[in-house]
Structure formats: C-alpha cells, structure tokens
Amino acid sequence: MKNKNGSTLMIVMLVFTLFALLATGLSILFFMNLKVRINSIDERALMMELSDDVYRYLNEKALEAGNEEFDDYLVEVSIVDDTYKIVFQHSKNEKIKAEIIVKYQDEIYEIISWGNG
C-alpha cells in the first residue's frame, strides 16, 4: 500500500483525518440541537407551571392593587376600570412571565386576556 514516495499512505491518513473531523462536527451539531430541544421543553414546562400557579393564585387570593410575592413569582396587580391587570413574573427566570386581564363578578373570575412573556 505504499509506493516509493509514500503518497498512498498520506492520502489514507488525510481521508481518515477528514472523516474524524466530519464525525466530530456532526456530533457537536447533534448535541447542540439536543440542548436547544431540552431548553425548549424546560421552558414549556415552566410555562405550564406558571399557568397552574396563576389559576391557584386567582382561587386563593383576594385581588388588591399592589405588588406581592406568591411562591416563586412577583405579582403586580393594578385595577383598570372594573378589571384587574395581573402581571406574573418568575423571580428567577425573566422569560417566564404572564400578563392577565381578569374581571370579577360575584366571586367568579373571567379571564379576558392572557399574554405570555
């Protein structure tokens, strides 16, 4: 597999090196894609947890204008006409945020609008 100058061996080594670099690049892309997907799943899970906590907050608390802490959230309640604007902000992750407009009638709340993040 070798001629006088050893060029065949050099070509084989070059092909092997290129193959190793290609495999390394594909592995890096695969793991980066995996990390992005895991972060996306984590963010969706936190948003689902946020919605559960918002409903729990609405059921447990009497709404008053002002700022307060509820579990891991900073809650800002303001009154606009006969509706309440509630801003839920996760204290550790600024991406996890919800802005809700709620109307109360006879101790029953109606969510008029819900905006995320």
Short mmCIF file of C-alpha atoms in Angstrom, two decimals:
data_model
loop_
_atom_site.label_atom_id
_atom_site.label_comp_id
_atom_site.label_asym_id
_atom_site.label_seq_id
_atom_site.Cartn_x
_atom_site.Cartn_y
_atom_site.Cartn_z
CA MET A 1 0.00 0.00 0.00
CA LYS A 2 2.99 2.21 -0.26
CA ASN A 3 4.80 3.41 -3.34
CA LYS A 4 8.23 5.00 -3.49
CA ASN A 5 7.18 8.37 -2.07
CA GLY A 6 4.62 7.08 0.48
CA SER A 7 1.86 9.21 -1.07
CA THR A 8 -0.79 6.48 -0.75
CA LEU A 9 -0.30 6.35 2.99
CA MET A 10 -0.58 10.15 3.16
CA ILE A 11 -3.86 10.06 1.23
CA VAL A 12 -5.27 7.37 3.54
CA MET A 13 -4.24 9.40 6.60
CA LEU A 14 -5.80 12.55 5.11
CA VAL A 15 -9.09 10.75 4.39
CA PHE A 16 -9.13 9.32 7.92
CA THR A 17 -8.47 12.77 9.40
CA LEU A 18 -11.23 14.36 7.31
CA PHE A 19 -13.64 11.62 8.36
CA ALA A 20 -12.75 12.19 12.03
CA LEU A 21 -13.32 15.94 11.66
CA LEU A 22 -16.67 15.35 9.95
CA ALA A 23 -17.76 12.96 12.70
CA THR A 24 -16.73 15.48 15.36
CA GLY A 25 -18.65 18.27 13.63
CA LEU A 26 -21.79 16.15 13.31
CA SER A 27 -21.57 15.15 16.97
CA ILE A 28 -21.29 18.78 18.03
CA LEU A 29 -24.31 19.73 15.90
CA PHE A 30 -26.31 16.82 17.31
CA PHE A 31 -25.61 17.75 20.93
CA MET A 32 -26.27 21.45 20.31
CA ASN A 33 -29.64 20.55 18.77
CA LEU A 34 -30.36 18.29 21.73
CA LYS A 35 -29.52 21.09 24.18
CA VAL A 36 -31.82 23.52 22.36
CA ARG A 37 -34.66 21.00 22.47
CA ILE A 38 -34.15 20.32 26.18
CA ASN A 39 -34.18 24.07 26.92
CA SER A 40 -37.38 24.41 24.90
CA ILE A 41 -39.01 21.58 26.83
CA ASP A 42 -37.90 23.13 30.13
CA GLU A 43 -39.35 26.48 29.12
CA ARG A 44 -42.67 24.90 28.11
CA ALA A 45 -42.80 23.05 31.43
CA LEU A 46 -42.20 26.30 33.31
CA MET A 47 -44.98 28.00 31.32
CA MET A 48 -47.37 25.16 32.21
CA GLU A 49 -46.36 25.51 35.85
CA LEU A 50 -46.95 29.26 35.55
CA SER A 51 -50.49 28.76 34.27
CA ASP A 52 -51.25 26.35 37.14
CA ASP A 53 -49.89 28.87 39.64
CA VAL A 54 -51.92 31.70 38.10
CA TYR A 55 -55.15 29.73 38.49
CA ARG A 56 -54.19 28.78 42.05
CA TYR A 57 -53.46 32.45 42.80
CA LEU A 58 -56.84 33.52 41.42
CA ASN A 59 -58.62 30.89 43.51
CA GLU A 60 -56.73 31.53 46.77
CA LYS A 61 -56.15 35.29 46.90
CA ALA A 62 -58.41 38.29 47.07
CA LEU A 63 -57.17 40.72 44.46
CA GLU A 64 -55.92 44.06 45.70
CA ALA A 65 -53.87 46.61 43.80
CA GLY A 66 -50.18 46.43 44.60
CA ASN A 67 -47.15 44.17 44.47
CA GLU A 68 -46.66 40.92 46.33
CA GLU A 69 -44.78 37.64 46.20
CA PHE A 70 -46.57 34.38 45.54
CA ASP A 71 -44.45 31.21 45.62
CA ASP A 72 -41.56 31.96 43.21
CA TYR A 73 -43.39 34.78 41.42
CA LEU A 74 -43.55 38.53 41.71
CA VAL A 75 -47.18 39.54 41.22
CA GLU A 76 -48.21 43.06 40.27
CA VAL A 77 -51.94 43.79 40.39
CA SER A 78 -53.45 47.00 39.05
CA ILE A 79 -57.08 47.99 38.66
CA VAL A 80 -58.21 49.40 35.32
CA ASP A 81 -61.90 50.36 35.25
CA ASP A 82 -63.69 47.26 36.55
CA THR A 83 -60.96 44.82 35.51
CA TYR A 84 -57.72 43.71 37.12
CA LYS A 85 -54.45 43.61 35.25
CA ILE A 86 -52.17 40.99 36.78
CA VAL A 87 -48.51 40.61 35.80
CA PHE A 88 -46.91 37.36 36.94
CA GLN A 89 -43.09 37.39 36.73
CA HIS A 90 -40.95 34.43 37.77
CA SER A 91 -38.39 35.69 40.26
CA LYS A 92 -35.53 33.57 38.86
CA ASN A 93 -36.30 33.49 35.12
CA GLU A 94 -37.38 36.71 33.40
CA LYS A 95 -38.65 34.83 30.34
CA ILE A 96 -41.39 33.22 32.40
CA LYS A 97 -43.98 35.97 32.52
CA ALA A 98 -47.73 36.29 32.02
CA GLU A 99 -49.94 39.35 31.72
CA ILE A 100 -53.57 38.64 32.50
CA ILE A 101 -56.67 40.81 32.47
CA VAL A 102 -59.36 39.46 34.78
CA LYS A 103 -62.90 40.58 35.51
CA TYR A 104 -64.61 39.57 38.77
CA GLN A 105 -68.37 39.18 39.05
CA ASP A 106 -69.92 37.72 42.20
CA GLU A 107 -66.72 36.00 43.35
CA ILE A 108 -66.29 34.34 39.93
CA TYR A 109 -63.43 35.46 37.74
CA GLU A 110 -63.42 35.67 33.97
CA ILE A 111 -60.10 35.83 32.16
CA ILE A 112 -60.48 38.39 29.40
CA SER A 113 -56.95 38.21 28.01
CA TRP A 114 -53.79 36.24 28.64
CA GLY A 115 -50.41 37.16 27.20
CA ASN A 116 -47.16 35.30 27.75
CA GLY A 117 -43.72 36.73 28.11
#
